[in-house]
CSV table of C-alpha atoms in Angstrom, one decimal:
chain,number,residue,atom,x,y,z
A,27,MET,CA,3.8,7.9,-17.9
A,28,THR,CA,1.8,5.1,-19.7
A,29,ALA,CA,3.3,2.9,-22.4
A,30,ASP,CA,1.5,5.2,-24.9
A,31,GLY,CA,3.2,8.3,-23.5
A,32,VAL,CA,0.3,9.8,-21.6
A,33,GLU,CA,1.7,11.7,-18.7
A,34,TYR,CA,0.0,11.6,-15.3
A,35,THR,CA,0.7,12.6,-11.7
A,36,PRO,CA,-1.0,11.5,-8.6
A,37,HIS,CA,-1.5,14.8,-6.8
A,38,SER,CA,-3.8,14.2,-3.8
A,39,MET,CA,-4.9,11.3,-1.6
A,40,MET,CA,-7.3,10.7,1.2
A,41,HIS,CA,-6.2,8.3,3.9
A,42,LYS,CA,-8.2,6.8,6.8
A,43,ALA,CA,-6.9,5.6,10.2
A,44,ILE,CA,-8.5,4.5,13.4
A,45,VAL,CA,-7.2,5.9,16.7
A,46,ARG,CA,-8.2,4.9,20.2
A,47,MET,CA,-8.1,8.0,22.5
A,48,ASP,CA,-9.4,9.1,25.8
A,49,PRO,CA,-12.3,11.5,25.8
A,50,THR,CA,-10.8,14.8,24.7
A,51,LYS,CA,-12.3,18.1,23.8
A,52,LEU,CA,-10.3,18.6,20.6
A,53,GLU,CA,-11.7,22.0,19.9
A,54,MET,CA,-9.7,23.2,23.0
A,55,LEU,CA,-6.4,22.4,21.3
A,56,ASP,CA,-4.8,25.0,19.1
A,57,GLY,CA,-5.5,24.4,15.4
A,58,PHE,CA,-8.7,22.3,16.0
A,59,GLU,CA,-12.2,23.5,15.4
A,60,LEU,CA,-15.5,21.8,15.6
A,61,ALA,CA,-17.1,21.2,12.2
A,62,ASP,CA,-20.1,19.4,10.9
A,63,ALA,CA,-18.1,16.2,10.2
A,64,GLY,CA,-16.2,16.2,13.4
A,65,HIS,CA,-13.1,18.1,14.5
A,66,LYS,CA,-11.1,19.8,11.8
A,67,PHE,CA,-7.4,20.3,12.1
A,68,THR,CA,-5.6,22.4,9.5
A,69,PRO,CA,-1.8,22.1,9.7
A,70,GLU,CA,0.0,25.4,9.1
A,71,ALA,CA,1.6,26.0,5.7
A,72,SER,CA,-0.2,23.0,4.2
A,73,ASN,CA,-3.1,22.2,1.9
A,74,VAL,CA,-3.9,19.1,4.0
A,75,ARG,CA,-7.1,18.9,6.1
A,76,VAL,CA,-7.5,16.4,8.9
A,77,ILE,CA,-10.9,15.4,10.2
A,78,VAL,CA,-11.3,13.5,13.5
A,79,SER,CA,-14.7,12.0,14.0
A,80,GLY,CA,-16.4,9.6,16.5
A,81,ARG,CA,-17.8,9.6,19.9
A,82,ASP,CA,-15.8,11.0,22.8
A,83,TRP,CA,-15.5,7.6,24.5
A,84,ASP,CA,-14.9,5.5,21.3
A,85,GLU,CA,-12.3,4.9,18.7
A,86,LYS,CA,-11.9,7.9,16.4
A,87,ARG,CA,-11.7,7.8,12.7
A,88,ILE,CA,-9.1,10.2,11.2
A,89,LEU,CA,-9.4,11.2,7.6
A,90,VAL,CA,-6.5,13.0,6.0
A,91,TYR,CA,-7.4,14.9,2.9
A,92,GLY,CA,-4.8,16.3,0.4
A,93,SER,CA,-1.7,14.3,1.4
A,94,THR,CA,0.7,13.3,-1.4
A,95,SER,CA,1.8,10.0,0.3
A,96,THR,CA,0.9,7.5,3.0
A,97,GLU,CA,4.0,8.7,4.9
A,98,GLU,CA,2.8,12.3,4.9
A,99,ALA,CA,-0.6,11.2,6.1
A,100,LYS,CA,0.9,9.2,8.9
A,101,GLN,CA,2.9,12.3,10.0
A,102,TYR,CA,-0.3,14.2,10.3
A,103,ILE,CA,-2.0,11.4,12.2
A,104,GLU,CA,1.0,11.2,14.6
A,105,THR,CA,0.7,15.0,15.0
A,106,VAL,CA,-2.9,14.6,16.2
A,107,ILE,CA,-1.9,11.8,18.5
A,108,GLY,CA,1.0,13.8,19.8
A,109,ARG,CA,-1.2,16.8,20.5
A,110,VAL,CA,-3.6,14.7,22.5
A,111,THR,CA,-0.9,12.9,24.5
A,112,GLU,CA,0.7,16.3,25.3
A,113,ILE,CA,-2.3,17.2,27.4
A,114,GLY,CA,-2.1,13.9,29.4
A,115,HIS,CA,-4.7,11.9,27.4
A,116,ASP,CA,-3.9,8.5,25.9
A,117,ALA,CA,-4.1,8.1,22.2
A,118,GLN,CA,-2.8,5.3,20.0
A,119,LEU,CA,-3.0,4.3,16.3
A,120,ILE,CA,-5.1,1.1,16.0
A,121,GLU,CA,-5.4,0.8,12.2
A,122,GLY,CA,-4.0,2.5,9.1
A,123,PRO,CA,-3.4,4.8,7.5
A,124,GLU,CA,-4.8,3.3,4.4
A,125,ILE,CA,-5.5,5.0,1.1
A,126,THR,CA,-9.2,5.4,0.4
A,127,ASN,CA,-9.0,7.7,-2.6
A,128,ILE,CA,-6.4,9.0,-5.0
A,129,ALA,CA,-6.8,11.9,-7.4
A,130,VAL,CA,-4.6,11.9,-10.5
A,131,GLY,CA,-4.0,14.7,-13.1
A,132,GLY,CA,-2.8,14.2,-16.6
A,133,ASP,CA,-2.8,15.2,-20.2
A,134,PHE,CA,-3.8,13.2,-23.4
A,135,ASP,CA,-2.1,16.0,-25.3
A,136,ILE,CA,-5.0,16.4,-27.7
A,137,SER,CA,-7.9,18.9,-28.0
A,138,LEU,CA,-11.3,17.5,-27.3
A,139,GLN,CA,-14.7,18.7,-28.6
A,140,LEU,CA,-16.6,18.1,-25.4
A,141,GLU,CA,-20.2,18.3,-26.8
A,142,SER,CA,-19.6,15.8,-29.6
A,143,LEU,CA,-17.5,13.6,-27.4
A,144,SER,CA,-20.3,13.4,-24.8
A,145,ILE,CA,-22.8,12.5,-27.5
A,146,LYS,CA,-20.5,9.8,-29.0
A,147,LEU,CA,-19.7,8.2,-25.7
A,148,GLY,CA,-23.4,8.2,-24.7
A,149,LYS,CA,-24.3,6.4,-27.9
A,150,GLN,CA,-21.6,3.8,-27.0
A,151,GLY,CA,-23.4,3.2,-23.7
A,152,VAL,CA,-20.8,4.9,-21.5
A,153,ASP,CA,-22.0,6.6,-18.3
A,154,VAL,CA,-21.3,10.2,-19.3
A,155,GLU,CA,-22.4,13.7,-18.2
A,156,TYR,CA,-21.8,17.0,-19.7
A,157,GLU,CA,-23.4,20.2,-18.4
A,158,PRO,CA,-21.1,23.1,-19.7
A,159,GLU,CA,-23.1,25.6,-17.7
A,160,GLN,CA,-22.4,23.8,-14.5
A,161,PHE,CA,-18.8,22.4,-15.1
A,162,PRO,CA,-16.4,22.7,-18.0
A,163,ALA,CA,-15.6,19.0,-18.4
A,164,VAL,CA,-17.1,15.8,-19.6
A,165,ILE,CA,-17.6,13.4,-16.7
A,166,VAL,CA,-17.0,9.8,-17.6
A,167,LYS,CA,-17.8,7.1,-15.0
A,168,LEU,CA,-16.1,3.8,-15.7
A,169,GLU,CA,-17.2,0.5,-14.2
A,170,GLN,CA,-13.8,-1.2,-14.8
A,171,PRO,CA,-11.8,0.1,-13.2
A,172,PRO,CA,-14.4,1.9,-11.0
A,173,VAL,CA,-13.2,5.5,-11.4
A,174,THR,CA,-14.5,8.8,-12.7
A,175,PHE,CA,-12.7,10.9,-15.3
A,176,LEU,CA,-13.0,14.6,-15.8
A,177,LEU,CA,-12.1,15.4,-19.5
A,178,PHE,CA,-11.3,19.0,-20.4
A,179,SER,CA,-11.3,20.5,-23.9
A,180,THR,CA,-7.5,21.0,-23.6
A,181,GLY,CA,-7.0,17.2,-23.3
A,182,LYS,CA,-6.2,17.5,-19.7
A,183,PHE,CA,-7.9,15.0,-17.3
A,184,VAL,CA,-8.4,14.3,-13.7
A,185,ILE,CA,-9.1,10.8,-12.4
A,186,GLN,CA,-11.1,10.6,-9.1
A,187,GLY,CA,-12.2,7.6,-7.0
A,188,LEU,CA,-9.0,5.6,-7.4
A,189,ARG,CA,-8.6,3.1,-4.5
A,190,GLY,CA,-5.0,2.1,-5.6
A,191,PHE,CA,-2.2,3.0,-7.9
A,192,GLU,CA,-2.8,-0.2,-9.9
A,193,ASP,CA,-6.0,1.2,-11.5
A,194,ILE,CA,-4.4,4.4,-12.9
A,195,GLU,CA,-3.0,3.0,-16.2
A,196,PRO,CA,-5.9,0.6,-16.9
A,197,GLY,CA,-8.2,3.6,-16.4
A,198,ILE,CA,-6.2,5.8,-18.8
A,199,GLU,CA,-6.0,3.0,-21.4
A,200,ARG,CA,-9.8,2.5,-21.2
A,201,VAL,CA,-10.5,6.2,-21.7
A,202,GLN,CA,-8.0,6.4,-24.6
A,203,SER,CA,-9.8,3.5,-26.3
A,204,LEU,CA,-13.1,5.3,-25.9
A,205,LEU,CA,-11.6,8.5,-27.3
A,206,ASN,CA,-10.3,6.5,-30.3
A,207,GLY,CA,-13.7,5.1,-30.9
A,208,GLU,CA,-13.0,1.6,-29.7
A,209,SER,CA,-15.5,0.0,-27.2
């Protein structure tokens, strides 16, 4: 909760790690499938998705989507490493996991008139998009901190593009000042 009483919750993160592993046909392991971006691993009973990409003879990049903490992401990376070593191939974590994106949900606890808000923010020089036929939110792109807000008519919001927790409250405060007509 911010000092002004705005509630928010980080709900999803993306982590990146680098793993050195022997050439391995990951699609031959249970739970892995070949996808456009690499090999996708979907752990059972989880909303998390793990993508392993890179050449067979190189270091692999592992992206963990949907984890709620770095510790959880590390567990999934260790699961991938464990699955590879179980079949007799070497695999070791070289770097990471590090947070590359955090999604946060929250509520300003006010109703918003999206059309008039988008017009007002546009006149203030804010990078704003509103296409209600396409998506039911005003999209506000901030330069400082460099994040994107989705503002819904209910007052609820989602922040995307966060690189660290330290940008959450400054981002919320910036959008609050815009909602209050301050520049």
